[in-house]
PDB file of C-alpha atoms in Angstrom:
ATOM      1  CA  UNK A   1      19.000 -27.594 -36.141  1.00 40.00           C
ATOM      2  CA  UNK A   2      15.581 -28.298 -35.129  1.00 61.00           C
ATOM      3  CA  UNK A   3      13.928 -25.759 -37.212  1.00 88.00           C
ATOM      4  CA  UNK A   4      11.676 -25.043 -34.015  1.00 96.00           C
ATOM      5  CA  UNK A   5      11.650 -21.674 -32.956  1.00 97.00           C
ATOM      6  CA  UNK A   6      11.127 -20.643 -29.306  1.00 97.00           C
ATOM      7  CA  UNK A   7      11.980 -18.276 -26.736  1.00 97.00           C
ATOM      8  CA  UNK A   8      14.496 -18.211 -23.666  1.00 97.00           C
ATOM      9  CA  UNK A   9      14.350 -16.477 -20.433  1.00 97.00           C
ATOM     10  CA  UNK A  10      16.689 -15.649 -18.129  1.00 97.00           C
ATOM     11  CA  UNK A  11      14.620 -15.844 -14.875  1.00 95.00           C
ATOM     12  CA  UNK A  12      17.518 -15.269 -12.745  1.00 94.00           C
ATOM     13  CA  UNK A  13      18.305 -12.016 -14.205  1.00 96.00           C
ATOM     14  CA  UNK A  14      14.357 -10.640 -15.067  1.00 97.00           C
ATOM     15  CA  UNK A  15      13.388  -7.308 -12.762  1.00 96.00           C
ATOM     16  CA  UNK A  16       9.638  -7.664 -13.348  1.00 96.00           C
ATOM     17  CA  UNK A  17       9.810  -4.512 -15.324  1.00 97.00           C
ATOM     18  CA  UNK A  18       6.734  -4.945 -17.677  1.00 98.00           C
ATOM     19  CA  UNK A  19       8.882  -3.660 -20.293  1.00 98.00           C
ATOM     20  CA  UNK A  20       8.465  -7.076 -22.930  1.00 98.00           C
ATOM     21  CA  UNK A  21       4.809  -7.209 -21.906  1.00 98.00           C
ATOM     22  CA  UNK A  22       3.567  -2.927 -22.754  1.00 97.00           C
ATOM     23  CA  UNK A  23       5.753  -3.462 -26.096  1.00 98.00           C
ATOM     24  CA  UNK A  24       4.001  -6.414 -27.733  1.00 98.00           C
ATOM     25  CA  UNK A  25       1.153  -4.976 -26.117  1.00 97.00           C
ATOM     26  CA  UNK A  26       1.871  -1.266 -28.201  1.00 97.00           C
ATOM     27  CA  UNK A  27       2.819  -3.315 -31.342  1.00 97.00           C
ATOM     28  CA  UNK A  28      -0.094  -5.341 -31.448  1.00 95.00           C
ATOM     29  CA  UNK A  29      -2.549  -2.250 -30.488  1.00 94.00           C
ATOM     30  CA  UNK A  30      -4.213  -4.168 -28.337  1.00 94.00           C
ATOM     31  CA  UNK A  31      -7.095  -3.530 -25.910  1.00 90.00           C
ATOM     32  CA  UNK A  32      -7.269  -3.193 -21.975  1.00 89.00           C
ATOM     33  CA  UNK A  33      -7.081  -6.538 -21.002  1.00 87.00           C
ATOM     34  CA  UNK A  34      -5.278  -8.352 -23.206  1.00 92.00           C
ATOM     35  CA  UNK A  35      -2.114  -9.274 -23.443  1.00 96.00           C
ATOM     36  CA  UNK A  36      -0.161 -11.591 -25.251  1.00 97.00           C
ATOM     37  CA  UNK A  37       3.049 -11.787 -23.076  1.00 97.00           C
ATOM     38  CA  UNK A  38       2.191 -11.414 -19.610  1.00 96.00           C
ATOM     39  CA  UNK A  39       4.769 -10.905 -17.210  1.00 96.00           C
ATOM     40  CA  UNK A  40       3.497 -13.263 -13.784  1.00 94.00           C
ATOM     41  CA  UNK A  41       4.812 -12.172 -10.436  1.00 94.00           C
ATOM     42  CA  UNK A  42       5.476 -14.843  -7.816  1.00 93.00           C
ATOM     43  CA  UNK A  43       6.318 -14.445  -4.495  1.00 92.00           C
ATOM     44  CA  UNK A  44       6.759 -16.077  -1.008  1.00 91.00           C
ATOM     45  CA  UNK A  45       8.518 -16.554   2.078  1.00 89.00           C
ATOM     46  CA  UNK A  46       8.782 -14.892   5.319  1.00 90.00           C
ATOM     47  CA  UNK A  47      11.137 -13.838   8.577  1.00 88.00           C
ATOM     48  CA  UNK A  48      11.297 -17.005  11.392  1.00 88.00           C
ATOM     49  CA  UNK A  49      12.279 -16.497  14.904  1.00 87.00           C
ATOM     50  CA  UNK A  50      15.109 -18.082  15.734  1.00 86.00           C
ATOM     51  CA  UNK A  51      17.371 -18.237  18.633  1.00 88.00           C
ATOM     52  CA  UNK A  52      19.697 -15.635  16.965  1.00 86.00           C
ATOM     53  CA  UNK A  53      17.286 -13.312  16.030  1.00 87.00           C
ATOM     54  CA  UNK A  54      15.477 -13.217  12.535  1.00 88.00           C
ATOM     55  CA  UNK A  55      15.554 -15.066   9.395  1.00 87.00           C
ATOM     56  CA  UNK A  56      14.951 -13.697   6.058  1.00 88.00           C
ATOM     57  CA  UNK A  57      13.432 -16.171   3.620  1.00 88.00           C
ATOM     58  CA  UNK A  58      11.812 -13.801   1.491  1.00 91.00           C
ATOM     59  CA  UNK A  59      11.740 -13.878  -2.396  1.00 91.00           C
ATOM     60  CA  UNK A  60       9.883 -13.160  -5.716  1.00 92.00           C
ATOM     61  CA  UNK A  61      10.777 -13.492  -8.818  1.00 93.00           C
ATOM     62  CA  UNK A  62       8.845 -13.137 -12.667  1.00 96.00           C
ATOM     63  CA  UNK A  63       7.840 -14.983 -15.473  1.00 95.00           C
ATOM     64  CA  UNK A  64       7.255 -13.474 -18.576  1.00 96.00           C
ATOM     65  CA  UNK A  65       5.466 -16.087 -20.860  1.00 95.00           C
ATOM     66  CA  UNK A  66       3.645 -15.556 -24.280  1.00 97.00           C
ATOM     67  CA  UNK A  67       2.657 -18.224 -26.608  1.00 97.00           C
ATOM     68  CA  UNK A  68       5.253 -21.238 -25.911  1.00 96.00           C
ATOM     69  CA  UNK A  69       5.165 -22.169 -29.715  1.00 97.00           C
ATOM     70  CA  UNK A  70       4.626 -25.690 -28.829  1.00 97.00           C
ATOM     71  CA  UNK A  71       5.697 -28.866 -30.769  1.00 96.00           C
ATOM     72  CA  UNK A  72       2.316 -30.725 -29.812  1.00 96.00           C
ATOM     73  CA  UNK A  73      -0.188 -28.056 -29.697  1.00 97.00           C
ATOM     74  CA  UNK A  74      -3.949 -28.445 -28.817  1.00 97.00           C
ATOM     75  CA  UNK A  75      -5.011 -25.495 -29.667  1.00 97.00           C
ATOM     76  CA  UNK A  76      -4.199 -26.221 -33.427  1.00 98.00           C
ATOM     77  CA  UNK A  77      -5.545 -29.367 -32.724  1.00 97.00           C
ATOM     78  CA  UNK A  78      -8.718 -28.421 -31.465  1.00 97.00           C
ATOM     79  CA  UNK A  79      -9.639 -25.689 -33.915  1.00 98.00           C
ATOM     80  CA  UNK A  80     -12.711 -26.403 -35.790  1.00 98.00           C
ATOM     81  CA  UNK A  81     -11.855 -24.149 -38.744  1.00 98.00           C
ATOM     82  CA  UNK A  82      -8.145 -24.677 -39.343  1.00 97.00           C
ATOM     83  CA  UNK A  83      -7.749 -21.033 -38.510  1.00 98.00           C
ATOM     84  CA  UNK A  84      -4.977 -21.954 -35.870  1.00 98.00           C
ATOM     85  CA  UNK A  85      -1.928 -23.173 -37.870  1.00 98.00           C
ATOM     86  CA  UNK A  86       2.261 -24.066 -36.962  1.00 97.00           C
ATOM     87  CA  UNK A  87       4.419 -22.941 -39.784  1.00 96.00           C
ATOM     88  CA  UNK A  88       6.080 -25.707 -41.125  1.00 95.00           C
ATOM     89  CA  UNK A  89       9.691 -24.271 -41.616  1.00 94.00           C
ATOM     90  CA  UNK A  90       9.932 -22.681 -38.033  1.00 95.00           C
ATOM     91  CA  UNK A  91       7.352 -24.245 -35.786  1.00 97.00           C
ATOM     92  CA  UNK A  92       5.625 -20.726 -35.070  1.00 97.00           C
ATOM     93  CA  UNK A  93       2.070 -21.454 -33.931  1.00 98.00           C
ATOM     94  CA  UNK A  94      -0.781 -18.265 -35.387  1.00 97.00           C
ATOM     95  CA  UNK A  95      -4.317 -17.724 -35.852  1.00 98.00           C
ATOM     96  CA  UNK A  96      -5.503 -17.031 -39.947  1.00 98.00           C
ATOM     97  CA  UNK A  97      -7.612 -14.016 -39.118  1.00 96.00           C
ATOM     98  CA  UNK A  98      -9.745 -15.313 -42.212  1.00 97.00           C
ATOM     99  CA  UNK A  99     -10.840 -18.336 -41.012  1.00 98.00           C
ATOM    100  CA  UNK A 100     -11.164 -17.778 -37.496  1.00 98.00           C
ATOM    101  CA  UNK A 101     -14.777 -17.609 -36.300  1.00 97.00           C
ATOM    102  CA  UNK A 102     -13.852 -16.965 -32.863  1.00 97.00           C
ATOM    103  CA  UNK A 103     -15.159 -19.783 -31.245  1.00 97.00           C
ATOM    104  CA  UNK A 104     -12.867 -19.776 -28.463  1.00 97.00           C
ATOM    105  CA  UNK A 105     -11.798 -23.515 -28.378  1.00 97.00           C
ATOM    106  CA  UNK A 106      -7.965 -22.714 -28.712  1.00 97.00           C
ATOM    107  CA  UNK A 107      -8.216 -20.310 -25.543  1.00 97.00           C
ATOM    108  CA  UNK A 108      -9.980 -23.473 -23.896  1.00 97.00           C
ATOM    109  CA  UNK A 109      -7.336 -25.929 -25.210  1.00 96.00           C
ATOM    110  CA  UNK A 110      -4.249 -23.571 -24.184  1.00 96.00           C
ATOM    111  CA  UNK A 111      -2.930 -24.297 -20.883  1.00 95.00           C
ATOM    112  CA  UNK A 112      -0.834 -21.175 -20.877  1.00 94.00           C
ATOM    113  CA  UNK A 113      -3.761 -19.134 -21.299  1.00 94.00           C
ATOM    114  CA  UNK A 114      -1.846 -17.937 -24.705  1.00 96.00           C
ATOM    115  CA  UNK A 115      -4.963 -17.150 -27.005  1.00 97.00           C
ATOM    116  CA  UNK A 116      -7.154 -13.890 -26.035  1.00 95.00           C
ATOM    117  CA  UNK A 117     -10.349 -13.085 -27.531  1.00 95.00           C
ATOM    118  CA  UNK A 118     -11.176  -9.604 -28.736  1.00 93.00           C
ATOM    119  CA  UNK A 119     -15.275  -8.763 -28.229  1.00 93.00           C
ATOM    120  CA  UNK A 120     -14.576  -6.299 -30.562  1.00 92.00           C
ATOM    121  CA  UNK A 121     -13.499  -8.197 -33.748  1.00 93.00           C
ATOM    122  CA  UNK A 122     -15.170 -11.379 -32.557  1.00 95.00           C
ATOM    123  CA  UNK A 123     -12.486 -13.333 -32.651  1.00 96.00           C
ATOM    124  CA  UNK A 124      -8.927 -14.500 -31.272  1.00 97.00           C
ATOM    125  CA  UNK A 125      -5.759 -13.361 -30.961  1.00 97.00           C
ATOM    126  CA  UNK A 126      -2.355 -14.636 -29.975  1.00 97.00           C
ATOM    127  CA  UNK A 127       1.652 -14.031 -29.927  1.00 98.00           C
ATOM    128  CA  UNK A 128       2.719 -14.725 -33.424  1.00 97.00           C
ATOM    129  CA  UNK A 129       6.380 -13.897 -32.020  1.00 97.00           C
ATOM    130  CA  UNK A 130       6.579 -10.979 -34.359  1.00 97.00           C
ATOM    131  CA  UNK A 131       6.722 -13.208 -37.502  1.00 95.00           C
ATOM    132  CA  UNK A 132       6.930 -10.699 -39.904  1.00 95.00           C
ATOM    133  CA  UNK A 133      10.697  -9.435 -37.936  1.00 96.00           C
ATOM    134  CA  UNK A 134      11.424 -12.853 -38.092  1.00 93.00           C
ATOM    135  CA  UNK A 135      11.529 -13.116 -41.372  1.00 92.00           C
ATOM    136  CA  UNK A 136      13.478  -9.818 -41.929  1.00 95.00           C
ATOM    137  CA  UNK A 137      16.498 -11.211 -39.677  1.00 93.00           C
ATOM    138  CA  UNK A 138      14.801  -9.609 -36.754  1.00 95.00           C
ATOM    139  CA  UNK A 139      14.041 -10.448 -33.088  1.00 96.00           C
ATOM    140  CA  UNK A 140      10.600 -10.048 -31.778  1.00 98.00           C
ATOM    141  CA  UNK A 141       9.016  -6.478 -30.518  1.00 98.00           C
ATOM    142  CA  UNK A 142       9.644  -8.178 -26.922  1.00 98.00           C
ATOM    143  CA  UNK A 143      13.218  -9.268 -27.231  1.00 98.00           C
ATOM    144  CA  UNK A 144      13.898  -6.191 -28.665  1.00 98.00           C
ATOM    145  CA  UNK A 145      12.488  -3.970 -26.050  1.00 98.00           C
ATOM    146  CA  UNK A 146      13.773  -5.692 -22.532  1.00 98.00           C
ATOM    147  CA  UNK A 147      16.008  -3.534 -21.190  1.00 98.00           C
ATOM    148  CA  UNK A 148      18.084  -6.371 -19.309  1.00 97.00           C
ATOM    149  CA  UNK A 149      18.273  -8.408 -22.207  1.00 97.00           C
ATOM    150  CA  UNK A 150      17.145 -11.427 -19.973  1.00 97.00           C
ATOM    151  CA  UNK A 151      14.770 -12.687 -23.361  1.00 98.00           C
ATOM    152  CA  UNK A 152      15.755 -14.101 -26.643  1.00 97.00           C
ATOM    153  CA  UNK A 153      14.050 -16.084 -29.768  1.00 97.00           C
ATOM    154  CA  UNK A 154      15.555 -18.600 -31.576  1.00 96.00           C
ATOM    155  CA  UNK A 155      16.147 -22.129 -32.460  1.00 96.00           C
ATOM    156  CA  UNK A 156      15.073 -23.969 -29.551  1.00 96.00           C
ATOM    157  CA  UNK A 157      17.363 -26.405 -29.614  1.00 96.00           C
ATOM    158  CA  UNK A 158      20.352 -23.928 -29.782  1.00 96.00           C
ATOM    159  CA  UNK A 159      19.185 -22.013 -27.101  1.00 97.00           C
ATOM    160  CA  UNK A 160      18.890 -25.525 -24.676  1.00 95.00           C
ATOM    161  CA  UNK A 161      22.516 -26.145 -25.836  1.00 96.00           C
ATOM    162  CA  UNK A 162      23.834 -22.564 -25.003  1.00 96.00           C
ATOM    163  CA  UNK A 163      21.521 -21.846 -21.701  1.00 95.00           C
ATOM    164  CA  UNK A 164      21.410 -25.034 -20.917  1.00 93.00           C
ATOM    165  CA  UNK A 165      17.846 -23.752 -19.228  1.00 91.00           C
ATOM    166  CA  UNK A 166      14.950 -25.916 -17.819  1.00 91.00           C
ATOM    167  CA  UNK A 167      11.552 -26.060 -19.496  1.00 89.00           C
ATOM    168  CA  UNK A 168       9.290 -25.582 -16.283  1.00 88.00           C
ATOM    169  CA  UNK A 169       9.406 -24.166 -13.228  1.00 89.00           C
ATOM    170  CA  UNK A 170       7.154 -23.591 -10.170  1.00 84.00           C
ATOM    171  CA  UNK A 171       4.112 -21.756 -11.201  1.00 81.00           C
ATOM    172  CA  UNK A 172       3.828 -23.645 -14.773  1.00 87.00           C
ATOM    173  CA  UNK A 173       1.563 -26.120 -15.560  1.00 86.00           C
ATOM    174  CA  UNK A 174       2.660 -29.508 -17.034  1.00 85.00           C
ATOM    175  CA  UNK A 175       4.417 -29.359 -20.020  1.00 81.00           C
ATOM    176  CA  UNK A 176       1.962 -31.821 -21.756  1.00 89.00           C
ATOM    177  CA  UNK A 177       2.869 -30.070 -25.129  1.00 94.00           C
ATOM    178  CA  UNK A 178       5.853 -29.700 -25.318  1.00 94.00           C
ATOM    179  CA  UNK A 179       6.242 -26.415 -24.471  1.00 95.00           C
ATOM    180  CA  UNK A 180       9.435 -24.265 -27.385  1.00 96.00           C
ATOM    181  CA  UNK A 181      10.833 -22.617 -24.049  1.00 95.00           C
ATOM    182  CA  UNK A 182      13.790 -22.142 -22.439  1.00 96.00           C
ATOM    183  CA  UNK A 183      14.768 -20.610 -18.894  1.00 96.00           C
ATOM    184  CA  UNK A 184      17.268 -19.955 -16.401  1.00 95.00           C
ATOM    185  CA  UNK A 185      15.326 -20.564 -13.666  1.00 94.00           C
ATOM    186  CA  UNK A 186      15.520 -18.184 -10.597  1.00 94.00           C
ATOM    187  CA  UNK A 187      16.529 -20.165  -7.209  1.00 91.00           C
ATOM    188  CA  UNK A 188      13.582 -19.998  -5.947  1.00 90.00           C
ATOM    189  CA  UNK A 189      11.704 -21.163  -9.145  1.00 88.00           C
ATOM    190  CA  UNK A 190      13.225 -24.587  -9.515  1.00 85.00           C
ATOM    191  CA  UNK A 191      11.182 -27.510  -9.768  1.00 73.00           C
ATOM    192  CA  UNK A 192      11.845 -29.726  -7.491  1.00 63.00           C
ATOM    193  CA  UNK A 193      13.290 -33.641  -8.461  1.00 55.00           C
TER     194      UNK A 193
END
């Protein structure tokens, strides 16, 4: 066991239904425009002509990405303060709320776009991936709440080993930090070799 937790996706199987994204959103009472999972809708494709008629290439599928946990992040890196931290025992990247001075250099070091500032409290916020259920036994507020039961937390290396998943697809950026993430990629979402 790694002792790094992260999440899995199964892509294939996700409606785009918001439902992971307006939970964490609820639980974390948190303001119009931010959101620490955000469900990303990609689509594509077209009808051709063809001598036979039509052809239906036509697709879209979602990604619903919070904080990827990662093993080598920059945003704890970069923090000035030591306010963004990784949890030894499970790899779960936060933000100390009492030493964070909201300086905004995580949110520029994240290339998932993970950390969101709040104007109001003057500083920054992220997917802790419900922590405190974690350490009741408990999945996370977003797990919990998808009705197609497409997303799960756990050891990361367990869930590679069951899903046997892919850790980008088209619409990611580089996995330069080794993202704690997991997916079933739809068919259309495959990277291509």
């Amino acid at each position: 066991m790694s002792g790094q937790r992260g999440f899995y996706l199964k892509q294939d199987r996700c409606i785009g239904c918001f439902t992971c994204q307006i939970a964490c959103k609820d639980t974390n009472d948190l303001d119009v425009g931010q959101c620490f999972r955000k469900v990303h809708e990609f689509a594509g494709g077209g009808y051709s002509k063809t001598d036979k008629g039509f052809t239906n290439n036509v697709y879209a599928y979602w990604l619903s990405m919070s904080c990827n946990h990662c093993q080598e992040p920059l945003c704890v890196k970069n923090c000035p303060t030591g306010a963004m931290q990784k949890r030894p025992e499970d790899g779960i990247v936060f933000i100390d709320q009492t030493k964070c001075i909201g300086c905004r250099y995580c949110i520029m070091s994240c290339p998932y776009g993970a950390p969101q500032y709040n104007p109001k409290t003057g500083k920054t916020g992220k997917c802790d991936m419900c922590k405190y259920l974690l350490d009741r036994g408990e999945q996370p507020v977003c797990v919990s709440a998808c009705p197609m039961r497409v997303l799960e937390a756990g050891d990361v290396e367990e869930l590679q080993r069951k899903y046997q998943g892919v850790r980008q697809i088209k619409g990611m950026p580089e996995p330069k930090t080794k993202p704690s993430f997991v997916i079933t990629p739809h068919r259309d979402a495959v990277m291509e070799r």
